[in-house]
Structures are given as C-alpha cells and as structure tokens.
CSV table of C-alpha atoms in Angstrom, one decimal:
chain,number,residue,atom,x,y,z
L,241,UNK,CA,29.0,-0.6,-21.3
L,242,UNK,CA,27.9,-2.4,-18.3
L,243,UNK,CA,27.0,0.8,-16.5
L,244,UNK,CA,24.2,0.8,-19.0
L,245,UNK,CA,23.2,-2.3,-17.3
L,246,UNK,CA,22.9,-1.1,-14.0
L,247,UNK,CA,21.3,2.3,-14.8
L,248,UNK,CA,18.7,0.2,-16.6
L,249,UNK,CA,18.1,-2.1,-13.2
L,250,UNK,CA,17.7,1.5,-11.5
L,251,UNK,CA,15.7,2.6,-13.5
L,252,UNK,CA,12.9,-0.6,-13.5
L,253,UNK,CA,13.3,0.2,-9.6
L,254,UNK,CA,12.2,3.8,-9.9
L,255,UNK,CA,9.1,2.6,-12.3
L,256,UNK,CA,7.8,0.0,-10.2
L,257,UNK,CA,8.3,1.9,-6.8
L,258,UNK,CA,6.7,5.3,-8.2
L,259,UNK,CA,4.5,4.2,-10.9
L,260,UNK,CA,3.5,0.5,-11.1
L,261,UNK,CA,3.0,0.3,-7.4
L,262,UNK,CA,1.0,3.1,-6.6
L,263,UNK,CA,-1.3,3.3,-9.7
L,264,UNK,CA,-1.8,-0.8,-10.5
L,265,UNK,CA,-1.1,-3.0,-7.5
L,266,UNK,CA,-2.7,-0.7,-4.7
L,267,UNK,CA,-5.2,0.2,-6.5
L,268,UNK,CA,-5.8,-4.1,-7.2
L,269,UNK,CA,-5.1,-4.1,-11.1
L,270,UNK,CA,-2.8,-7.3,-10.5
L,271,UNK,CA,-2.9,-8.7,-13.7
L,272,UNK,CA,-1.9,-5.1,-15.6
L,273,UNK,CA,0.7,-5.0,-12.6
L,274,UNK,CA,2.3,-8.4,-13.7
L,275,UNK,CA,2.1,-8.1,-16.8
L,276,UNK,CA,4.2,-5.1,-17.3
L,277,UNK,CA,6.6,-6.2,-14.7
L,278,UNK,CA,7.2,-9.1,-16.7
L,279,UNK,CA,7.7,-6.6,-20.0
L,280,UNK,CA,10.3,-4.8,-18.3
L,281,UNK,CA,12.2,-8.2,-17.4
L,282,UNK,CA,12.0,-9.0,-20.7
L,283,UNK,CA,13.2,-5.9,-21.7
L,284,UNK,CA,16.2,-5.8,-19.1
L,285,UNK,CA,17.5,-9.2,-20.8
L,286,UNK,CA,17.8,-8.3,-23.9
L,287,UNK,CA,18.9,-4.9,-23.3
L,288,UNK,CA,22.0,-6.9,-21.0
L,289,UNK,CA,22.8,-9.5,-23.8
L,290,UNK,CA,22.8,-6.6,-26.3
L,291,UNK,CA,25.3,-4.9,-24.0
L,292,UNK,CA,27.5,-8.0,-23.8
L,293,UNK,CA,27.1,-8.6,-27.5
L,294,UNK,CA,28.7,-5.7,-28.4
L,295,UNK,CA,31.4,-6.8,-25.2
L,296,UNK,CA,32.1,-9.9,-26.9
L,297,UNK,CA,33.0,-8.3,-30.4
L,298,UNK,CA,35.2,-5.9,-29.0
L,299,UNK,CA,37.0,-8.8,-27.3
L,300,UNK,CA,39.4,-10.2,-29.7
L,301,UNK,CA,40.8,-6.9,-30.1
L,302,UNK,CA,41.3,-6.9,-26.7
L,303,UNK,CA,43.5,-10.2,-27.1
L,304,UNK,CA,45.4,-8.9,-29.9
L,305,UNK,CA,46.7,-6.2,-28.2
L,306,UNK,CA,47.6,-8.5,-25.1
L,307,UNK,CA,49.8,-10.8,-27.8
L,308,UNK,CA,51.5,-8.1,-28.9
L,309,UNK,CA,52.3,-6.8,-25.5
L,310,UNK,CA,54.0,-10.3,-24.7
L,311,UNK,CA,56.0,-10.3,-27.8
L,312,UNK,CA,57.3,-7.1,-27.0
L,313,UNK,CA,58.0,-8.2,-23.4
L,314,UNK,CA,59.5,-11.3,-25.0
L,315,UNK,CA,62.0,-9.1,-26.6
L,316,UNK,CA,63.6,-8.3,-23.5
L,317,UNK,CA,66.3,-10.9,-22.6
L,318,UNK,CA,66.2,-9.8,-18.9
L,319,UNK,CA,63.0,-10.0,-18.4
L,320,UNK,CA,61.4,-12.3,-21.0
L,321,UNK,CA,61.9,-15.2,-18.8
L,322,UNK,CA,60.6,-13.4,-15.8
L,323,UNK,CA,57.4,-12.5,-17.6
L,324,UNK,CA,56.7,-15.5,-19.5
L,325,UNK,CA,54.1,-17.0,-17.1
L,326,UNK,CA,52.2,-14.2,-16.8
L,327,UNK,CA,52.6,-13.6,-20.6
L,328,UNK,CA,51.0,-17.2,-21.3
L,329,UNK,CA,48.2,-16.5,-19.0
L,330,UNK,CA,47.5,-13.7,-20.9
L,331,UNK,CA,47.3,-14.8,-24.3
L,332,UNK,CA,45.6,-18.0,-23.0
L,333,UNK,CA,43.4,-16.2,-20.8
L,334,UNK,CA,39.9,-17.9,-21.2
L,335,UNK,CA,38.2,-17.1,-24.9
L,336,UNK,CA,34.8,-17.6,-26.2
L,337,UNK,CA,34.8,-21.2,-28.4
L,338,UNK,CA,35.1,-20.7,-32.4
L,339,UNK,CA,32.0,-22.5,-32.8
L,340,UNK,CA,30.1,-22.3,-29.7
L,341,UNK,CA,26.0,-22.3,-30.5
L,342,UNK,CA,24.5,-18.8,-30.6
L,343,UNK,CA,21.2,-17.8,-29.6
L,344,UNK,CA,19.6,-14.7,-31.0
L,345,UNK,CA,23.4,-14.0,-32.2
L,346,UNK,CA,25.0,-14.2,-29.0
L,347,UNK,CA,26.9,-17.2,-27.3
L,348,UNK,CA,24.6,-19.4,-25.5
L,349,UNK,CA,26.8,-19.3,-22.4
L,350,UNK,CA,26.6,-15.3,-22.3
L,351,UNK,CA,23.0,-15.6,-23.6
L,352,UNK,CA,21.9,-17.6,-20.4
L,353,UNK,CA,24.6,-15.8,-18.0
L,354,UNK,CA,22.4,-12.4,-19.1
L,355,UNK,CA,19.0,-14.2,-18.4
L,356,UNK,CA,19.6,-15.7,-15.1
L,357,UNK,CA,21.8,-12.2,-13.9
L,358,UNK,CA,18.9,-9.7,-14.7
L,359,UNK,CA,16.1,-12.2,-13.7
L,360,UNK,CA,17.7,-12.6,-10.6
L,361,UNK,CA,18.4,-8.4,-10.0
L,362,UNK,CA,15.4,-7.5,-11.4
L,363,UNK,CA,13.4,-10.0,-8.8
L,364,UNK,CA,15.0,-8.4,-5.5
L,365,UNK,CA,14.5,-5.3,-7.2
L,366,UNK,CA,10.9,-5.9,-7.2
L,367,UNK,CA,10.6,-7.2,-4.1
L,368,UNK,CA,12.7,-5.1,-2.2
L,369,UNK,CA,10.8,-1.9,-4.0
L,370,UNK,CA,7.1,-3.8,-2.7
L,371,UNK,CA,8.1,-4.0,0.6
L,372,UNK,CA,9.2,-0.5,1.0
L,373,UNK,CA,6.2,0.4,-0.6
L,374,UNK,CA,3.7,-1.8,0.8
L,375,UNK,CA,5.0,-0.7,4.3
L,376,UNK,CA,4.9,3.1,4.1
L,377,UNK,CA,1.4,2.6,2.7
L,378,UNK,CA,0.6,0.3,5.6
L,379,UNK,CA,2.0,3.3,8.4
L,380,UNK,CA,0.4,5.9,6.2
L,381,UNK,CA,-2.9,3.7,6.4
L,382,UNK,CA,-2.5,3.3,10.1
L,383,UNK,CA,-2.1,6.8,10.7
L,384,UNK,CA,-5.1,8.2,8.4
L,385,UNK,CA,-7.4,5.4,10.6
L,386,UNK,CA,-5.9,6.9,14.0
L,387,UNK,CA,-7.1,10.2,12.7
L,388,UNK,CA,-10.6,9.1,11.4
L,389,UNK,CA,-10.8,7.2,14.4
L,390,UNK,CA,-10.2,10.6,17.0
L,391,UNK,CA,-12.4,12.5,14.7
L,392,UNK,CA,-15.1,10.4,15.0
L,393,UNK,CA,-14.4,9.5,19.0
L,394,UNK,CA,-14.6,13.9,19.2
L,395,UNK,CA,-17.8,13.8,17.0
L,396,UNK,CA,-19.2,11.2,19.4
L,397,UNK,CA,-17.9,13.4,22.9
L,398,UNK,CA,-19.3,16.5,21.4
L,399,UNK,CA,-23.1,15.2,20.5
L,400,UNK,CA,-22.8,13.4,23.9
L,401,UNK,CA,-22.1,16.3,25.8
L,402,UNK,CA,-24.6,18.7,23.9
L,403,UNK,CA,-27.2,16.0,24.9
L,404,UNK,CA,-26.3,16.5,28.6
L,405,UNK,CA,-26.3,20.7,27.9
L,406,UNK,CA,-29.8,21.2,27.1
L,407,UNK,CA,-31.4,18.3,29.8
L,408,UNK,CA,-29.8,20.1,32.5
L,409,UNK,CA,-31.0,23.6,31.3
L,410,UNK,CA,-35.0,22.5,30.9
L,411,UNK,CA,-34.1,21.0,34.4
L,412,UNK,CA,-32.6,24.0,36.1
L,413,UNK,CA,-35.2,26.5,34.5
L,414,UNK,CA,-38.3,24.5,35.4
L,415,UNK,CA,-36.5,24.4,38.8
L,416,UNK,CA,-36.6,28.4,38.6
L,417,UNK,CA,-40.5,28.4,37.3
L,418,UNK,CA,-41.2,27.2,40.2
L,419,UNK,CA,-39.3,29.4,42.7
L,420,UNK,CA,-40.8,32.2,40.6
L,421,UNK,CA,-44.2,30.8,40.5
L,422,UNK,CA,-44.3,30.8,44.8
L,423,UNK,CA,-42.7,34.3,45.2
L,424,UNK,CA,-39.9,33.3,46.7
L,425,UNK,CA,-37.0,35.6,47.3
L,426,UNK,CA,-34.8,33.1,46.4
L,427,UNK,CA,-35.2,33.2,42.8
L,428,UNK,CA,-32.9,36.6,42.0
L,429,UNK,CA,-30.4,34.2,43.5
L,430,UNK,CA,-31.3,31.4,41.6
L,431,UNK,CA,-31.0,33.2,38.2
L,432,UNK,CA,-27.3,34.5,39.4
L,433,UNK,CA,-26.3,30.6,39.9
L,434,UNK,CA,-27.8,29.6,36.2
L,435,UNK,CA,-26.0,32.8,34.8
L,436,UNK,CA,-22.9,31.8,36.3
L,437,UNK,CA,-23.9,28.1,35.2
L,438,UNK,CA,-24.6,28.8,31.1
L,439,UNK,CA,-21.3,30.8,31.5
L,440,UNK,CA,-19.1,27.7,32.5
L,441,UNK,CA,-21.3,25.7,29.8
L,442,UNK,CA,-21.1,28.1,26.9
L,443,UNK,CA,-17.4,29.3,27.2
L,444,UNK,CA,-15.4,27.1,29.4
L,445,UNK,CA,-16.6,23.6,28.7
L,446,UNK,CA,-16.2,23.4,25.3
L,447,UNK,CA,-12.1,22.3,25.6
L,448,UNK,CA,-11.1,18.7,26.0
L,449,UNK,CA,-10.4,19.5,29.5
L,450,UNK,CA,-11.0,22.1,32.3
L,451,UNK,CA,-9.4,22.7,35.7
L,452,UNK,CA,-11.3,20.9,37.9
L,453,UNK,CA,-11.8,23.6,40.5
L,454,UNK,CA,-13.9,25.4,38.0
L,455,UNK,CA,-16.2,22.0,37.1
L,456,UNK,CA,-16.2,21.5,41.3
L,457,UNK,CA,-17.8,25.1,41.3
L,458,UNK,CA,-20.2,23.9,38.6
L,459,UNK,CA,-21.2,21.2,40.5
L,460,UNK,CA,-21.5,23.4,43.5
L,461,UNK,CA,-23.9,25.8,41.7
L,462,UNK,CA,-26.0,23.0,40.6
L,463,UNK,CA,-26.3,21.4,43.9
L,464,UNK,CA,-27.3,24.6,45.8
L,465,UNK,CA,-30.1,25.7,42.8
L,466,UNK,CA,-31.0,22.3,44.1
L,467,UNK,CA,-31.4,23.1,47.6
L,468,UNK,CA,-33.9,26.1,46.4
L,469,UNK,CA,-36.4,24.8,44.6
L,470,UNK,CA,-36.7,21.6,46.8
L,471,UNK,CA,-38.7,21.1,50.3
L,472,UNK,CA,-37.3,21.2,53.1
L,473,UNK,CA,-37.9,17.3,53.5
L,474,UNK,CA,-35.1,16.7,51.0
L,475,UNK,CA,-32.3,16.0,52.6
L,476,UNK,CA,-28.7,17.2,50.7
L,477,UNK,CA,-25.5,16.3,52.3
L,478,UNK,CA,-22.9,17.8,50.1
L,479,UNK,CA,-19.1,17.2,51.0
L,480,UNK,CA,-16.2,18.4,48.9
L,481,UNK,CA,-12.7,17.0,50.2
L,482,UNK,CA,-8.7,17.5,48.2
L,483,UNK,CA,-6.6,19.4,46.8
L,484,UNK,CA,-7.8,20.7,43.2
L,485,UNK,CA,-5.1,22.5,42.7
L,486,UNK,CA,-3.1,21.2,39.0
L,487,UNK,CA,-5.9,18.7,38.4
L,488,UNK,CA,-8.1,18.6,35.1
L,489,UNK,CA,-11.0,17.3,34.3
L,490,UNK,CA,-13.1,16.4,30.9
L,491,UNK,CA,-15.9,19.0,31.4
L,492,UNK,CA,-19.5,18.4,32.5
L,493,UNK,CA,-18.8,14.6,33.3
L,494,UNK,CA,-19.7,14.1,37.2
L,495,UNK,CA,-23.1,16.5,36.7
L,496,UNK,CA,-24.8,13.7,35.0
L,497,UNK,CA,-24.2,10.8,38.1
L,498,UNK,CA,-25.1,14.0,40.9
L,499,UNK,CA,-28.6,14.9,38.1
L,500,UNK,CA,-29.5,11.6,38.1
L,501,UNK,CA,-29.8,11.3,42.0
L,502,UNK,CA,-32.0,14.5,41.7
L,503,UNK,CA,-34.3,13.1,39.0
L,504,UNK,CA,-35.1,10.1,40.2
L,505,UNK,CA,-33.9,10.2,44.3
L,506,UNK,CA,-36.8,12.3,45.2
L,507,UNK,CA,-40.3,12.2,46.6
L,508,UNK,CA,-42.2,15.0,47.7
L,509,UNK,CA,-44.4,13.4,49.9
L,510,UNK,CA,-41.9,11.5,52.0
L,511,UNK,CA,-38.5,12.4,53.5
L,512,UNK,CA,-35.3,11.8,51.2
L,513,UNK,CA,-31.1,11.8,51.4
L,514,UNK,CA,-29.0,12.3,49.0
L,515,UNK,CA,-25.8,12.1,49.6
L,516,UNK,CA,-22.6,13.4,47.6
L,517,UNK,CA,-18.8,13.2,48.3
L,518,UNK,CA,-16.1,14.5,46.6
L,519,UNK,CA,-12.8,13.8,47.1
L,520,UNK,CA,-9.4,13.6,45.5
L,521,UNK,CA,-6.3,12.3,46.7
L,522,UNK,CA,-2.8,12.1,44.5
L,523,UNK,CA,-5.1,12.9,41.2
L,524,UNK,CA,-7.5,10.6,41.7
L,525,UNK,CA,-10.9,11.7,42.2
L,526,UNK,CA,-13.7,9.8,43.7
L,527,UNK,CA,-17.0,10.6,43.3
L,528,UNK,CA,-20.1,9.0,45.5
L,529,UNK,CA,-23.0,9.5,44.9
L,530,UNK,CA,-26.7,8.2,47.2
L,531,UNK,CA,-29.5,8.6,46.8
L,532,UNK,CA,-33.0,6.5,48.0
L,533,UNK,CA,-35.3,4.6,45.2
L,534,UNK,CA,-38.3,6.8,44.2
L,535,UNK,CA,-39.5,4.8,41.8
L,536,UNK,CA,-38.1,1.2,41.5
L,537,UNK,CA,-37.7,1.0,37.8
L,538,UNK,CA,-36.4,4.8,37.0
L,539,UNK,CA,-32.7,4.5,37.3
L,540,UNK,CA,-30.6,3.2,34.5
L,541,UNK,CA,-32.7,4.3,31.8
L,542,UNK,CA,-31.9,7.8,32.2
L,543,UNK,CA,-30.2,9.1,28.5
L,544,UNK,CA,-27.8,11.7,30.5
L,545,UNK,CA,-26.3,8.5,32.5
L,546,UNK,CA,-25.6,6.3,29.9
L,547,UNK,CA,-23.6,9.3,27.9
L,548,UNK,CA,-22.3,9.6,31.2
L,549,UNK,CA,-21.2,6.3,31.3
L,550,UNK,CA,-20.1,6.2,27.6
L,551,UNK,CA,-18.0,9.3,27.7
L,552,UNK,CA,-15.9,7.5,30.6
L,553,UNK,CA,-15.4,5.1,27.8
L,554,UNK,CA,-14.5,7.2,25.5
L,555,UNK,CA,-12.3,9.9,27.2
L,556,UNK,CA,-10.5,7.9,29.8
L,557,UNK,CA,-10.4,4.1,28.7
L,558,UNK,CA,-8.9,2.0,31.6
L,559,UNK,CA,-8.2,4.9,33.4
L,560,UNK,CA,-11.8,4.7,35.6
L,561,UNK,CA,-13.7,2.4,37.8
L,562,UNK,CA,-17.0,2.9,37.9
L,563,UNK,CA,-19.8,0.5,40.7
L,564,UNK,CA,-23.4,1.1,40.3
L,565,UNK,CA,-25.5,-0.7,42.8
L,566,UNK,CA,-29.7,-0.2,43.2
L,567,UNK,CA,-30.6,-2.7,46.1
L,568,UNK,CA,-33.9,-1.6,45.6
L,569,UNK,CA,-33.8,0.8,48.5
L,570,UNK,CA,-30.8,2.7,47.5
L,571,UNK,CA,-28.7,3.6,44.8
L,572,UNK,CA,-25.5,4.1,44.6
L,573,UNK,CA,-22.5,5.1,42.2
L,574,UNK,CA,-19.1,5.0,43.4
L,575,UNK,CA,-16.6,6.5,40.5
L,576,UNK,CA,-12.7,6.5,40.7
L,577,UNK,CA,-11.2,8.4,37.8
L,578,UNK,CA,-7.2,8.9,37.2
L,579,UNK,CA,-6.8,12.9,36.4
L,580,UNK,CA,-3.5,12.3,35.7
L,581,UNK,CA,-1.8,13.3,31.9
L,582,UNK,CA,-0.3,10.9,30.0
C-alpha cells in the first residue's frame, strides 16, 4: 500500500518537470503554475491518509494474529519463558488509542503525520524538479544566444567585407581606364593582375580563413597595379619579410590599411613615399604601413578603414594591436596580429 504512495510522489515529479514547468512557469503563467501545484499537494495528502486509512483497519488483525502466536509460543514449557519478553513486546507493541479524535475518519496523529510527510516530499520534489529544469533551460538559453550571436558576428564580417570588394574594384578599374586611356603597354599586364585579383576575391576569400601566402600575393598584385597607373614621382617601397609557410589569415584584411595609403597618401604634383613592410615572426604578423598627408583631413574617414578596423574587432578580439598616428605630415599604422589557432 505505501508503494502507492511513492509512485504517486513520482509521478507529481514527472508532471511538474515535463508539463507544469515547460508550459506555465517558463512561459510566466505563475499564478496557473501555483495553483495547480498546490492541487496536486492536496491531492497527494489525501491520497496518503487514504492509503494509511485502510493501513490502520487492517491493523488489529495484524495484532490478533501476533496474540495468538504468543499463546502458542506460551505453550511450550521450554521455551515459553525464553520467549516471554519478546512475546509481551509484541502484543503490547504500540496501538492506535480507542478513542483518539479523528479527522476526516482517520486518527488525528496519522491525519497530521500524512500532511507534514507529503508536504514536506512533495516540496523537494518541486524544488529539486525547478532547478534541474530551470538550469538546462538556462544552458540551452546560453547556447541558442552563442549561436545567434556568431550568426550575426558572420552576417556583420560578410557585409563588411563585400563593402571592401566592390571599393577596391571601381579603384583598380579606374586605375586601368587610365593606363588604357594613355596607350600604355602596360595595361595587357594590368588586366592579368585584376584577373588574378577577382579570382582570389570571388573564389578563395570567401572562407573564414585563407593561407596567408595566397592574401601576401593579393597584396602583391595590388601594390604593383599600383606602381602602373601612378607617376613616376610616387615613390613605393614594398618589403615582404617571414616565413608564411602554416600561417592563416582572415581574407582581404591588410588591403584596406595598404588602399588607404594609396587613396589619400598621394599627390600628383609633388613627390610622395609610401612605405609598406611586411613581416612575420613565430605567427605574428606585423603590418606598417606610411604614407605622407595629402590632404590634412582625409584619413580616418575612409569607410574601407573603419571595416577594417571593425573586422579586427570582430575576428580576432584581443588577439591584435593596432597604432594609428597622423602627425600631420605622416601617417602611419603599425598592426600586430596573432595568426595563431586557438
């Protein structure tokens, strides 16, 4: 009979772990919640007094058939004095009082035993079903935000990085325009270097990262279109230093820093330098870029560098250190960025 009692417990467990939870308290219908978490308390009690009811009728039966055992124990000579303690304790083993007050039928000590048992049971029961409920929701939770919040960092990358796409392209073709426009025999060679340019941009740089050889080549390309569209009064000093061998790189990062130099570091009346080093040392790749101040408020307000600068942000948080100085006479950006996998 009181397995009935514990199956019932159980089963208020199941209910408030699979039902009540999920579809009342998460979804903030407290005062639904309680109030059928106090109906099954109820319920449990008088469900347990029932069950010790019917215990407690059955009992004097129980009693009888210890009395009878003594007096047949009794009837042994050799061992009715043995016996007769534990034949004493038997019969007088504790019994419910004749006329003890009743509540709802049953003995007010069994009535409030019940009531302060399955209270009790059915409390930790409760609690102990929130918790683990409450904390796989809270892990589940934390997990679905860590995934909203990568889709939405990759959304960001991605509209950053087709921003930088398409500046560079008008760039690079009005660059060509111009070689075309003069005669010179440098263009054939110029359109070979976009070519192999829009092929890095439209196949390669679309993963999270590339091998940085292949961006260093990019870069490379870039710098040398560059050197054929401009005078010959525009100074480029280009110097590429490391191993790239094992490193990778988020794709089409450095080009906006070495752009930016070209966009605003020239003057085609007067002489210019610009001045760019590469180098990387134990995965760590440092980037300096100069370049002279064309105009004095031009740089910083460039769209390509600050996506530049937010992607940094983005892709390698505390894993870059990034100085930009304009004295007025020069600017400068000095990057350090850790190409090493978590």
């Amino acid at each position: 009979m009181q397995a009935i009692s514990k199956i019932f417990l159980v089963g208020i467990f199941y209910l408030n772990y699979y039902v009540l939870l999920p579809r009342l308290f998460e979804r903030k219908k407290y005062f639904s919640y309680f109030l059928l978490v106090l109906s099954a308390i109820i319920l449990a009690v008088i469900q347990d007094i029932i069950v010790r009811g019917k215990l407690i009728k059955a009992r004097p039966f129980v009693i009888k058939m210890a009395e009878n055992r003594s007096q047949r124990m009794n009837a042994d000579n050799s061992l009715g004095d043995f016996f007769a303690p534990f034949n004493d304790s038997m019969v007088s083993s504790p019994r419910l009082p004749l006329f003890e007050t009743k509540i709802w039928g049953v003995p007010r000590r069994i009535f409030f035993m019940s009531l302060n048992k399955v209270i009790s049971f059915s409390l930790i029961l409760f609690l102990i079903g929130g918790l683990i409920r409450l904390s796989f929701s809270f892990i589940k939770n934390q997990n679905e935000k860590k995934v909203l919040e990568n889709a939405n960092q990759n959304a960001e990358v991605n509209f950053l990085r087709s921003q930088i796409n398409p500046h560079f392209l008008f760039n690079t073709l009005n660059g060509i325009y111009s070689l075309a426009h003069v005669g010179s025999k440098q263009t054939e060679s110029a359109i070979l270097k976009l070519s192999d340019l829009m092929r890095y941009v439209l196949y390669e740089s679309g993963e999270e990262r590339v091998e940085l050889a292949k961006d260093i080549r990019y870069l490379s390309n870039y710098i040398d279109l560059q050197r054929l569209r401009l005078s010959s009064k525009i100074i480029i000093q280009y110097e590429m230093k490391g191993n790239l061998e094992g490193c990778y790189i988020a794709p089409l990062l450095l080009i906006s820093f070495i752009e930016n130099a070209f966009k605003h570091g020239i003057s085609y009346t007067n002489s210019s330098l610009i001045k760019i080093e590469i180098s990387v040392f134990e995965e760590i790749l440092t980037l300096l870029v100069e370049n002279p101040v064309i105009e004095t408020n031009s740089f910083g307000d460039g769209m390509g560098l600050k996506n530049a600068i937010r992607r940094l942000e983005l892709l390698y948080p505390a894993k870059h250190s990034l100085d930009i100085v304009n004295n007025g006479r020069l600017h400068v950006v000095n990057l350090k960025l850790n190409l090493k996998s978590d």
